Coordinates of C-alpha atoms and ligand atoms in Angstrom, one line a residue:
X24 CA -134.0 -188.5 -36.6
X25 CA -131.9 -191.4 -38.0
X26 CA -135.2 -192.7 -39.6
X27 CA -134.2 -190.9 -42.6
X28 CA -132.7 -191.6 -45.5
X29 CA -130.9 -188.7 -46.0
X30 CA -130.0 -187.9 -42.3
X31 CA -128.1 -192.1 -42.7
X32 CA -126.1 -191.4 -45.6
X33 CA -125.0 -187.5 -44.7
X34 CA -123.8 -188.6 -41.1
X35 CA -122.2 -191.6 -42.6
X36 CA -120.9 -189.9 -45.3
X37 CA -119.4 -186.8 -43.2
X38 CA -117.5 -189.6 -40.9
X39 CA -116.4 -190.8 -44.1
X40 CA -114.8 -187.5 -45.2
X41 CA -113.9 -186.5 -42.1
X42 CA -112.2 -189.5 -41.0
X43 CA -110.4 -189.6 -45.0
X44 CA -109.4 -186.0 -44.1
X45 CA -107.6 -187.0 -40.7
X46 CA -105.9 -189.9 -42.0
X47 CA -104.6 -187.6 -45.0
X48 CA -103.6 -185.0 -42.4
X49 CA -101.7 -187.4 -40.3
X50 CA -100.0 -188.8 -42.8
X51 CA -99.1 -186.3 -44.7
X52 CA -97.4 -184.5 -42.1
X53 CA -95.9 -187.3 -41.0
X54 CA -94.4 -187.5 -44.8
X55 CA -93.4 -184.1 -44.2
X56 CA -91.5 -185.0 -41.1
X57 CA -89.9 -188.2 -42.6
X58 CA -88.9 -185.8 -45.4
X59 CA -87.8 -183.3 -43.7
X60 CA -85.2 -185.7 -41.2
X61 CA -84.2 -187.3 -44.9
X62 CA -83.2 -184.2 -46.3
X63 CA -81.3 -182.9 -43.0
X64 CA -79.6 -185.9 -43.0
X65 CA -78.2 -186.2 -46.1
X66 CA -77.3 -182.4 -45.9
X67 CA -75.1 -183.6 -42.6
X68 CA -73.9 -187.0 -43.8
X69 CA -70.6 -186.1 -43.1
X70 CA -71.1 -183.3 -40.5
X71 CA -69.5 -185.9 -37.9
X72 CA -67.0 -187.0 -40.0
X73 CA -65.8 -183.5 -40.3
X74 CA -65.8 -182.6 -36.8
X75 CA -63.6 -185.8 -35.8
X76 CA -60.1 -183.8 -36.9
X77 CA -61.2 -180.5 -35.0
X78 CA -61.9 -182.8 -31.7
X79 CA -59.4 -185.3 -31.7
X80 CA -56.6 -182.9 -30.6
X81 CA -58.9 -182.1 -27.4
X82 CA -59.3 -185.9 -26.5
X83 CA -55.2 -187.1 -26.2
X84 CA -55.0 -187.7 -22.8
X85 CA -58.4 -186.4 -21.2
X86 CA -61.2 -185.2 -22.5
X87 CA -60.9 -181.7 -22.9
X88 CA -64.7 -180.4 -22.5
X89 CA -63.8 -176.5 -22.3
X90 CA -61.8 -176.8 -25.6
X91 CA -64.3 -178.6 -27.2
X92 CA -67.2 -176.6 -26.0
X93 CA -65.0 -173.5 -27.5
X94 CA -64.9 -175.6 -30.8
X95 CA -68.3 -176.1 -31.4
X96 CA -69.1 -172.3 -30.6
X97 CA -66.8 -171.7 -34.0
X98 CA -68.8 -174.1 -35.7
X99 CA -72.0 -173.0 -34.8
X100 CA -72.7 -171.3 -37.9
X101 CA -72.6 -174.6 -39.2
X102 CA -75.9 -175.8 -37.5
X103 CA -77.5 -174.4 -34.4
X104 CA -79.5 -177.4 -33.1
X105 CA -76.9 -179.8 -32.9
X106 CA -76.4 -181.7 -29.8
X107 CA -73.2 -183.6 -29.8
X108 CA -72.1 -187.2 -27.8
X109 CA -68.8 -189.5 -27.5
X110 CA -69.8 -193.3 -27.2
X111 CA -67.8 -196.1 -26.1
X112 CA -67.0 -198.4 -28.6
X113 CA -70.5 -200.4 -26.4
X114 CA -72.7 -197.3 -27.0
X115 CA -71.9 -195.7 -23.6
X116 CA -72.0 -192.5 -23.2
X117 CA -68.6 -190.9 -22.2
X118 CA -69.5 -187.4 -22.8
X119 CA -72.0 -184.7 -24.0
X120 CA -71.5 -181.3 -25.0
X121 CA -73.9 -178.6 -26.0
X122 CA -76.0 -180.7 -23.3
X123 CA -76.9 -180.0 -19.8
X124 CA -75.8 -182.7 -18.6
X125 CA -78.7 -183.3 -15.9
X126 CA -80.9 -183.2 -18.5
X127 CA -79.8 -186.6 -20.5
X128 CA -82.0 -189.7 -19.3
X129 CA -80.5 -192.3 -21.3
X130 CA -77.0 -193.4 -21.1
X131 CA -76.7 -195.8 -23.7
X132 CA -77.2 -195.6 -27.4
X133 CA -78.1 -198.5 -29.5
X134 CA -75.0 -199.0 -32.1
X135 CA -77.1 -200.7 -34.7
X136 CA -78.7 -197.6 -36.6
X137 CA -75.3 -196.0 -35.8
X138 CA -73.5 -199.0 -37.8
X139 CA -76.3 -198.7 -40.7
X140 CA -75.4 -195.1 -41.1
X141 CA -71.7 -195.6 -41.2
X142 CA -72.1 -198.2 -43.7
X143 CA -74.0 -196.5 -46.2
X144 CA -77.5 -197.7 -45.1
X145 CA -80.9 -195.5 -47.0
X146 CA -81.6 -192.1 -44.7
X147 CA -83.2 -191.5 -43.0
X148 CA -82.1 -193.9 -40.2
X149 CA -83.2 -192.6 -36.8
X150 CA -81.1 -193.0 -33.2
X151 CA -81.6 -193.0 -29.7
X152 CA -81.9 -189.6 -28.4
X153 CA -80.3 -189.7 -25.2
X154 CA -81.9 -186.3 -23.7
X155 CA -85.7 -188.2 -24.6
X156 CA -85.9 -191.7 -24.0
X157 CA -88.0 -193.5 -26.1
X158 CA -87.9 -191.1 -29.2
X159 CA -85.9 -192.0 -32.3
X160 CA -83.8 -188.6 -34.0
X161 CA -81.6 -188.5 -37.5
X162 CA -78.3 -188.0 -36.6
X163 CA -74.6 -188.2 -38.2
X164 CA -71.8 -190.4 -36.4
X165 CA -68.2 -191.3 -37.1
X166 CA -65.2 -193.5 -35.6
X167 CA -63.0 -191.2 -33.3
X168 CA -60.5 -192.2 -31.3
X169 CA -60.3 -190.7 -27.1
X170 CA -57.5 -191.0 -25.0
X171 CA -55.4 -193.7 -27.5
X172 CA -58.7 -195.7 -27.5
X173 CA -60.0 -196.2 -31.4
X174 CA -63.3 -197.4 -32.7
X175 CA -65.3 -195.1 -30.3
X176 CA -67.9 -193.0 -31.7
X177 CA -68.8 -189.3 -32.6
X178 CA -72.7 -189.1 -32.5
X179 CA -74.3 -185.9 -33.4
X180 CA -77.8 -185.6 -33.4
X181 CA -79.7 -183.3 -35.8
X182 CA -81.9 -180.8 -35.3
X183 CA -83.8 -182.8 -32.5
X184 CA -85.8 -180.2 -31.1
X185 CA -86.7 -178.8 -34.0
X186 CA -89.3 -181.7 -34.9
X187 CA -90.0 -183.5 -31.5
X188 CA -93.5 -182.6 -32.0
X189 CA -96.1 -182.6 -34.6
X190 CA -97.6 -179.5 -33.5
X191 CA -94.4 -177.8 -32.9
X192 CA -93.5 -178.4 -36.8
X193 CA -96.6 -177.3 -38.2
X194 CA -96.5 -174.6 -36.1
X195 CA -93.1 -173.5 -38.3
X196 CA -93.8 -175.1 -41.2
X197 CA -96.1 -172.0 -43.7
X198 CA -96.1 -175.2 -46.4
X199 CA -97.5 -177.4 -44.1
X200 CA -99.9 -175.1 -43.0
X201 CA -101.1 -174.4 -46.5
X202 CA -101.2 -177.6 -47.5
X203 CA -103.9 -178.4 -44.1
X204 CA -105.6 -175.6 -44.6
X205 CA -106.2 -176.5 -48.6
X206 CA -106.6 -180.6 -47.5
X207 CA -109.8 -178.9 -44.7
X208 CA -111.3 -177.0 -47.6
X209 CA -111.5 -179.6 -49.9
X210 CA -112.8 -182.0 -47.0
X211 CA -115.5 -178.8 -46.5
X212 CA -116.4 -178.2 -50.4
X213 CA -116.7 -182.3 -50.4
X214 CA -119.2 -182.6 -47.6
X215 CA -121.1 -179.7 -48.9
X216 CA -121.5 -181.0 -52.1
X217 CA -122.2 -184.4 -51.3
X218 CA -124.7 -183.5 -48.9
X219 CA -126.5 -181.5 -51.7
X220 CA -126.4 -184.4 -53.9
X221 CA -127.8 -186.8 -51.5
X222 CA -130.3 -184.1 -50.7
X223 CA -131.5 -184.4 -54.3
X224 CA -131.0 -188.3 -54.4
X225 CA -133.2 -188.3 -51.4
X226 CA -136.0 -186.2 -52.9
X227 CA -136.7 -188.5 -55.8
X228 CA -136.7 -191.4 -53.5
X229 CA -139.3 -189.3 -51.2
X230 CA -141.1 -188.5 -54.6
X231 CA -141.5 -191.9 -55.2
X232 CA -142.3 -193.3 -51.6
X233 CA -145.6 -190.3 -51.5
X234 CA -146.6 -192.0 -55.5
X235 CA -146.6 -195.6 -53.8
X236 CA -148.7 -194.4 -50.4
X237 CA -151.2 -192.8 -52.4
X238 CA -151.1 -195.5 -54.6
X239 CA -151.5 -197.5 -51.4
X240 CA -154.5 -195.6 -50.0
X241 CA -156.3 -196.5 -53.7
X242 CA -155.2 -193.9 -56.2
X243 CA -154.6 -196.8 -58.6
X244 CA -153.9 -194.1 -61.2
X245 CA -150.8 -192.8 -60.2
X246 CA -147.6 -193.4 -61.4
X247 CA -143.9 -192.5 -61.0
X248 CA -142.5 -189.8 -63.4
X249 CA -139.0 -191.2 -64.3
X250 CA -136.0 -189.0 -65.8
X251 CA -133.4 -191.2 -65.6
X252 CA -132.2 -194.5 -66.6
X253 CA -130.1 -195.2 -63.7
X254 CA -131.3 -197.9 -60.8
X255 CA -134.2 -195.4 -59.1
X256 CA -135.5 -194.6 -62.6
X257 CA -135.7 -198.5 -63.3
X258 CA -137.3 -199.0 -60.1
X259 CA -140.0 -196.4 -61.3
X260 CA -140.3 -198.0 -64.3
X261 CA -140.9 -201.5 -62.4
X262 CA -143.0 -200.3 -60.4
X263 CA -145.3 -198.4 -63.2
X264 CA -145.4 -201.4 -64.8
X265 CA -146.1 -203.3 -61.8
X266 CA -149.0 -200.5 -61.2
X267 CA -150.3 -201.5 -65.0
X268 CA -150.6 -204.7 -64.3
X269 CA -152.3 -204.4 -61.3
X270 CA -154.6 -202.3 -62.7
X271 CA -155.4 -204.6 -65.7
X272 CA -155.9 -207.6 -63.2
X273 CA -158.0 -205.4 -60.9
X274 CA -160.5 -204.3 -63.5
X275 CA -160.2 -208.0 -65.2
X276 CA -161.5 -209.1 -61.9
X277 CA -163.9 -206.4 -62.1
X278 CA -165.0 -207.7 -65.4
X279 CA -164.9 -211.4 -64.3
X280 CA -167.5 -210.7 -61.2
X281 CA -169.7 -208.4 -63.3
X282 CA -169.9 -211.5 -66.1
X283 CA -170.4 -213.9 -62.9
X284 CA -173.0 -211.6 -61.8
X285 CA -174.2 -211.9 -65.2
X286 CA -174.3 -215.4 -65.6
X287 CA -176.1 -215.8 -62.2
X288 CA -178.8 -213.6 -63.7
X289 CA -179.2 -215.1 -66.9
X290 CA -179.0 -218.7 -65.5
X291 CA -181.7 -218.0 -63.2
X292 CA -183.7 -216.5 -65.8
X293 CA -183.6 -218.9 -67.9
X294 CA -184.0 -221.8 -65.7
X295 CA -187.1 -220.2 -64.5
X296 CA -189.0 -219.7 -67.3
X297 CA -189.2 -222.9 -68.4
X298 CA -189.6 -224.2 -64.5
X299 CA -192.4 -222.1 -64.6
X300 CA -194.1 -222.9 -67.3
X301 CA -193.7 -227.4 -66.8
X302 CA -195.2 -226.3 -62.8
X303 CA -198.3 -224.5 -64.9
X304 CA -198.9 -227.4 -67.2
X305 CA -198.8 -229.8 -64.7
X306 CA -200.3 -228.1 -62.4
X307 CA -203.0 -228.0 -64.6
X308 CA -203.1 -231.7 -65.4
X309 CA -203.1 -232.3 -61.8
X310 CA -206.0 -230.5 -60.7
X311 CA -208.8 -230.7 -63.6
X312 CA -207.1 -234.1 -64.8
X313 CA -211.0 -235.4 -65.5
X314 CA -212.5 -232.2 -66.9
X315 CA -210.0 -232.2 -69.7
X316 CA -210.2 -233.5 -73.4
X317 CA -207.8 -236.1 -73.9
X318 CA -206.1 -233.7 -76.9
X319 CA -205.7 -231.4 -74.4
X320 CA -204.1 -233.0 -71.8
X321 CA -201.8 -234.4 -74.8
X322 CA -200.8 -230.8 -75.5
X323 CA -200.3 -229.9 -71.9
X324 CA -198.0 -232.6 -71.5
X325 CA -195.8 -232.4 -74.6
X326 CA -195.4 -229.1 -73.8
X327 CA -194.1 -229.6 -70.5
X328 CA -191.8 -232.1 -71.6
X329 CA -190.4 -229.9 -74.6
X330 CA -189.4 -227.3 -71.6
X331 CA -188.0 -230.2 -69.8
X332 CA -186.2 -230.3 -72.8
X333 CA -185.3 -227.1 -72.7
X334 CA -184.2 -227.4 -69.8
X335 CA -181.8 -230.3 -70.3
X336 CA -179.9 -228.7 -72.9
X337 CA -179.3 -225.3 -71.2
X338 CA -177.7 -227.6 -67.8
X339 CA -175.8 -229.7 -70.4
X340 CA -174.4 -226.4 -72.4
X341 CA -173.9 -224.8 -69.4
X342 CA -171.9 -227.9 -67.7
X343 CA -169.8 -228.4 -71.2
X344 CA -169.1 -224.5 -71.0
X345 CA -168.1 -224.6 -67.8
X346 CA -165.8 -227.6 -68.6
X347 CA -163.9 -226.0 -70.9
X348 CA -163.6 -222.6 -69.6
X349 CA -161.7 -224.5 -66.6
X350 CA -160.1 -226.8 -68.7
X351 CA -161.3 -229.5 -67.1
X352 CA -161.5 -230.9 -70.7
X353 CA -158.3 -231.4 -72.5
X354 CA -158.1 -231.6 -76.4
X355 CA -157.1 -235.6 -77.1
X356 CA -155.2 -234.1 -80.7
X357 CA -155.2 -237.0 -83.2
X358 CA -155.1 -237.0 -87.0
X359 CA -158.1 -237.2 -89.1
X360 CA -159.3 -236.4 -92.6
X361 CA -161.3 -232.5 -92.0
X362 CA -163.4 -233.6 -95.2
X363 CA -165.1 -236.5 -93.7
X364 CA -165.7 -235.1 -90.6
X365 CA -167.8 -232.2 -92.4
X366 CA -169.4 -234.9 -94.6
X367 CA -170.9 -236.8 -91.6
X368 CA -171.6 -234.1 -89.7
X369 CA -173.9 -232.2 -92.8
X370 CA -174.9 -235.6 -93.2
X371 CA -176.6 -235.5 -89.5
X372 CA -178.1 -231.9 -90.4
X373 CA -180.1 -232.9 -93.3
X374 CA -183.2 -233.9 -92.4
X375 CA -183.1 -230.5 -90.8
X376 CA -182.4 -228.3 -93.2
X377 CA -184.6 -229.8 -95.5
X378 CA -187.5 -229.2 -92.9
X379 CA -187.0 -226.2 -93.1
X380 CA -186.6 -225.8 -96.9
X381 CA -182.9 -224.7 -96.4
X382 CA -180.2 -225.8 -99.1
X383 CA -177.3 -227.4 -97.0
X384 CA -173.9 -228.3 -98.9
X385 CA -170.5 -229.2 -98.1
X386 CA -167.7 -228.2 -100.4
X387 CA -164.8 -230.3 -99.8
X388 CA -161.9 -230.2 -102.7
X389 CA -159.1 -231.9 -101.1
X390 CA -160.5 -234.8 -99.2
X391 CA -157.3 -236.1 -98.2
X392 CA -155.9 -233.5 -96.0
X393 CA -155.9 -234.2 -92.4
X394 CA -155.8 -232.0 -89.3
X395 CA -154.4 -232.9 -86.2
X396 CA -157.7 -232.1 -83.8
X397 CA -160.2 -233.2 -81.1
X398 CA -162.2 -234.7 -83.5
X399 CA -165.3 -234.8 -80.9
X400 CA -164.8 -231.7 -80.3
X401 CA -164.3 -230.1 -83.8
X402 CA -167.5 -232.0 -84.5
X403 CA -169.5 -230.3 -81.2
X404 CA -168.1 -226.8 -82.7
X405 CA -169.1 -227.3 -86.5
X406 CA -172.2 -228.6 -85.5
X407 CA -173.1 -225.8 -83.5
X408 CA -172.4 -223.6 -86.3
X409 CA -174.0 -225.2 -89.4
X410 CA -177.1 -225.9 -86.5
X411 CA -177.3 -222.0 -86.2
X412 CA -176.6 -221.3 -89.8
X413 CA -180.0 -223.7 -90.6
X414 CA -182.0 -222.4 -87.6
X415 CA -181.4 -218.8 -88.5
X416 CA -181.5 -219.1 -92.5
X417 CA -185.0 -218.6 -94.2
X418 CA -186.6 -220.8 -96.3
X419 CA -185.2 -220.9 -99.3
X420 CA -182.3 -220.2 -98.1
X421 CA -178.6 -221.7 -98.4
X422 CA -175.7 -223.0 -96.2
X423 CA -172.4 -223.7 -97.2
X424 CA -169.6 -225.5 -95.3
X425 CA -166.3 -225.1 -97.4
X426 CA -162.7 -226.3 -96.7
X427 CA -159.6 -224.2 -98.2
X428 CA -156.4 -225.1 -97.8
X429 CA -154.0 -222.2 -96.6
X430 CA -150.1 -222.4 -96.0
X431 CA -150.4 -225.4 -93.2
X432 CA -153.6 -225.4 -92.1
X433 CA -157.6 -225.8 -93.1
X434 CA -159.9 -222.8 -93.5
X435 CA -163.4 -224.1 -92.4
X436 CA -166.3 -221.6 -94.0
X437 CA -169.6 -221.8 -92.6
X438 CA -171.3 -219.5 -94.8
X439 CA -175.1 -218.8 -94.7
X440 CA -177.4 -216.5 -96.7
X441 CA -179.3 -215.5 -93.5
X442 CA -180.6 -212.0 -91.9
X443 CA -176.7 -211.5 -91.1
X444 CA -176.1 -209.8 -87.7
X445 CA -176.1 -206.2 -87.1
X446 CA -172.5 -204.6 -86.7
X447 CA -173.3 -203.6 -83.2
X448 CA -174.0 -207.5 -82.1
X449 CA -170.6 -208.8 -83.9
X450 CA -168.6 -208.1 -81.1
X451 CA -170.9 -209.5 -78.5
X452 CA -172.3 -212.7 -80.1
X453 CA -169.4 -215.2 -78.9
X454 CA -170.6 -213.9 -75.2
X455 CA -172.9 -216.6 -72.7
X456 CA -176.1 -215.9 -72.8
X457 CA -176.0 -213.1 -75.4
X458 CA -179.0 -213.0 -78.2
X459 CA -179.5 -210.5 -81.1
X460 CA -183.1 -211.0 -81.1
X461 CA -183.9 -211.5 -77.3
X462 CA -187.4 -212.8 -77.5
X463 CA -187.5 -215.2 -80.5
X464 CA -184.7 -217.2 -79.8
X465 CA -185.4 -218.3 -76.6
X466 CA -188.4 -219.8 -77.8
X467 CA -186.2 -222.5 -79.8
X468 CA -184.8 -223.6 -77.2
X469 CA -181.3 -221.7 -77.8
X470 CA -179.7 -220.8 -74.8
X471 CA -177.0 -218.1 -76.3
X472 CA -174.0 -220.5 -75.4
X473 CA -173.7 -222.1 -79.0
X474 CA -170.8 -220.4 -80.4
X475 CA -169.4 -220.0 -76.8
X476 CA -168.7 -223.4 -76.6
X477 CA -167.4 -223.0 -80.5
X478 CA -165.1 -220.5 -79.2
X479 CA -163.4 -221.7 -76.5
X480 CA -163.0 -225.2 -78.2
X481 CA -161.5 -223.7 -80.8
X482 CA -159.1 -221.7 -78.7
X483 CA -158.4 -224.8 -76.8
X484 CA -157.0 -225.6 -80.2
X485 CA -155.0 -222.8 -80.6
X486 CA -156.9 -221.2 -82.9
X487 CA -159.7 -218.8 -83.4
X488 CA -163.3 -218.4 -84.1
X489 CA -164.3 -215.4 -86.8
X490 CA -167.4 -213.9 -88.0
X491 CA -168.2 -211.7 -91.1
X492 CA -171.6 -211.1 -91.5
X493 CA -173.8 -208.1 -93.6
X494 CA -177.1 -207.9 -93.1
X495 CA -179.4 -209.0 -95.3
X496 CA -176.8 -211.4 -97.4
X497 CA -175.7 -213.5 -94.4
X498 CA -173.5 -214.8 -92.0
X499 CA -170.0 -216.5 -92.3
X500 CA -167.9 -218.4 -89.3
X501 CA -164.4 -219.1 -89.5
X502 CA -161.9 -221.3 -88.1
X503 CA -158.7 -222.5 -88.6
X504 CA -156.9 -225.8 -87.8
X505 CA -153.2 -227.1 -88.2
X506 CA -152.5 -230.1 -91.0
X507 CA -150.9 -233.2 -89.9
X508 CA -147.9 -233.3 -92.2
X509 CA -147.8 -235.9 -94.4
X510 CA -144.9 -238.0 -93.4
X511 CA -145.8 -237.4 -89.1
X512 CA -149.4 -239.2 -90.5
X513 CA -147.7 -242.3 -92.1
X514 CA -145.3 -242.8 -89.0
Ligands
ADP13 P1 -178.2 -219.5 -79.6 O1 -178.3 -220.7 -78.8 O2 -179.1 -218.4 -79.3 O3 -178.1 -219.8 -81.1 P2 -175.5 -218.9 -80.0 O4 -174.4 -218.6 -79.0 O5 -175.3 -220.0 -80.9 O6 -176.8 -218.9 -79.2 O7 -175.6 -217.6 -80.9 C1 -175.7 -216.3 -80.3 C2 -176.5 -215.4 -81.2 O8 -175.8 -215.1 -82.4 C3 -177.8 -216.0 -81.6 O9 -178.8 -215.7 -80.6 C4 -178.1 -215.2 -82.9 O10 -178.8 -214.0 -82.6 C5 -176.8 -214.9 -83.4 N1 -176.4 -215.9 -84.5 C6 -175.6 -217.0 -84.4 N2 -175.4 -217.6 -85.6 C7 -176.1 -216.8 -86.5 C8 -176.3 -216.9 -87.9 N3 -175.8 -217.9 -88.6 N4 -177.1 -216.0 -88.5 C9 -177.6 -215.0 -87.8 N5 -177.4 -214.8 -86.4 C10 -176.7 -215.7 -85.8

């Protein structure tokens, strides 16, 4: 039963209450008793004192009990409950009246509350009682003087039944009985309250324990619903955050195995193809190597190595890819002018633009400016680029690379006047593997990876890789990269 929540804090919190509304209890009646002494006392401060004339006459030569009993009748109006002692100037007792004398058990008194009280001391102070041993009473005391002997005492104790129990007093007392009855239904209203606030703390805690089992059991959609700010509503909120995130990373790992899965695919695709095709040709050489024509078995050949070829780049992109997608290639940053780095590389892509009757041209305004870069890599990423930009650019055609300076950092541009790329491929084009024109570009050798690698070098930098194309005008790829400031370069 104690396994809830709830069921903890109610029996805790009822011992709590109950045990604060005992202690209050005991001590306030206790304060009522003390009170109740202090005020009695300081009514009869001098009750003793005034009895001493009336008894001394009875106590000149023997101690005249009858007369004095007969006294303390007359004064009986005064106070009911008093019981009345003479001490020896030692604390023993010499006589009682108003006493049965069998009943007293103690026959000395200690003197030092009796001395307080005669010397002024704070009420209430408390005496021996001789009919109780043990218990402490207010009293009132004064010097008398029996049978020619002075300094003895007068010891009257006050109302000492009327309080010797705790039970007894309440039992009179209508205040007291009020005040307990009040103190128990405020110690009831409390426990029924609190337990009907725990009741409700508890159901939100319950709410949230049946969200995280059926979260548990794979309802990744659910979440807490959270209407407060105090510490459970946080932990809601911690946890729906904490259910967000694992969410994203579950369907990121989703994503990740289906592009594994992808990549699987297309690798093995595309390494057998061209595995195929080098087994056919030299298959073929193999087997009629004397039936055929010299020409032929040149063609056969070249084009088996042209797949081996093929074949070489796709392993190489692949490996590079893979390098930098694990970071197993750091950037080696080092300041270099951005101008003649474009110069050599359109340099290097001549030839091949002019094969295929493509204009290629670098414009390059400030050739002084200097980035702070992988320079072999910027060079693997712009080449990748302008080589696509020639490849997929008519004759006729024309390619641009341009540089722009823009607040801190270079603009690279390069722009083509090529078929463009429909709007449905944009967002896909940066993927491995991914083609607009499936069947054509294969045949060139281009394994889709290109501007993958472009991409993640360029994030390696910090930066990004961005494509505008329309189709029919052409294509333009964008980068960005940081200049070296001018007074970091000289030092
Ligand atoms: P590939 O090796 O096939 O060129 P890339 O990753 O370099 O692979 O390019 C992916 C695809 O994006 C290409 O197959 C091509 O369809 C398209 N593409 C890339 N650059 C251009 C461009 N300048 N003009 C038109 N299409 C382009």
């Amino acid at each position: 039963m104690l396994n809830s929540f709830y069921a903890k804090l109610s029996v805790l919190f009822l011992v709590l209450i109950v045990g604060v509304g005992v202690i209050l209890a005991t001590l306030g009646v206790r304060a009522a008793r003390q009170y109740a002494s202090e005020v009695e006392q300081k009514l009869n401060r001098t009750l003793a004192e005034e009895m001493v004339p009336r008894f001394e006459p009875h106590l000149k030569d023997r101690i005249d009990t009858e007369a004095i009993e007969a006294t303390i009748q007359d004064m009986t109006g005064i106070n009911r409950r008093i019981e009345i002692y003479l001490l020896e100037r030692d604390g023993a007792l010499k006589a009682s009246f108003a006493v049965p004398d069998t009943q007293i058990e103690q026959r000395r008194v200690d003197l030092a509350p009796v001395q307080r009280f005669m010397e002024g001391g704070d009420l209430p102070i408390r005496g021996d009682d001789p009919m109780r041993a043990g218990t402490k009473t207010p009293f009132s005391a004064a010097h008398i003087e029996i049978m020619g002997r002075k300094g003895c005492y007068l010891y009257v104790l006050l109302g000492s039944e009327q309080y010797a129990s705790v039970a007894g007093m309440v039992g009179e007392s209508y205040i007291l009985q009020t005040a307990l009855w009040g103190l128990g239904l405020i110690v009831l209203v409390t426990a029924g309250v609190g337990l009907l606030l725990f009741r409700r703390l508890t159901q939100r805690l319950r709410g949230m324990q049946d969200v995280v089992a059926d979260f548990e059991k794979g309802a990744f959609d659910r979440r807490m619903t959270v209407t407060s700010n105090d510490e459970i509503g946080r932990l809601g909120n911690c946890f729906n955050r904490m259910a967000d995130n694992l969410e994203a990373t579950m369907e990121e790992l989703r994503q990740a195995d289906r592009m594994r899965r992808e990549l699987v695919a297309n690798v093995s695709h595309d390494l057998r193809s061209p595995i195929a095709s080098i087994q056919g040709y030299l298959e073929t050489v193999h087997m009629k190597d004397g039936d055929l024509a010299p020409e032929e078995r040149q063609r056969y050949v070249t084009t088996a190595l042209q797949n081996t070829k093929r074949l070489n780049t796709l392993v190489s992109e692949l490996f590079e890819l893979s390098k930098l997608e694990t970071k197993q290639i750091d950037p080696t940053l080092e300041s270099f002018p951005i101008a003649e780095l474009v110069q050599d590389v359109v340099m290097q892509y001549d030839p091949q633009a002019e094969e295929q009757g493509v204009g290629l041209e670098a414009e390059l305004p400030e050739r002084h400016v200097r980035v702070e870069a992988d320079i072999g890599l910027v060079e693997r990423a712009l080449s990748n680029l302008i080589d696509n930009a020639i490849h997929y650019t008519p004759a006729d055609g024309m390619v641009r690379v341009r540089l722009e300076n823009e607040q801190g950092e270079v603009r690279v541009d390069v722009e083509d006047t090529g078929p463009g790329i429909p709007e449905d491929d944009l967002p896909h084009i940066f993927e491995r593997f991914y083609r607009v024109d499936k069947s054509r570009d294969r045949d060139r050798g281009g394994a889709g990876l290109g501007l993958a690698i472009a991409k993640t070098i360029l994030e390696l930098h910090g930066s990004t890789l961005e494509v505008e194309s329309t189709v029919g005008a052409g294509t333009t790829f964008r980068f960005w990269l940081p200049v070296k400031a001018r007074a970091e370069s000289r030092a």
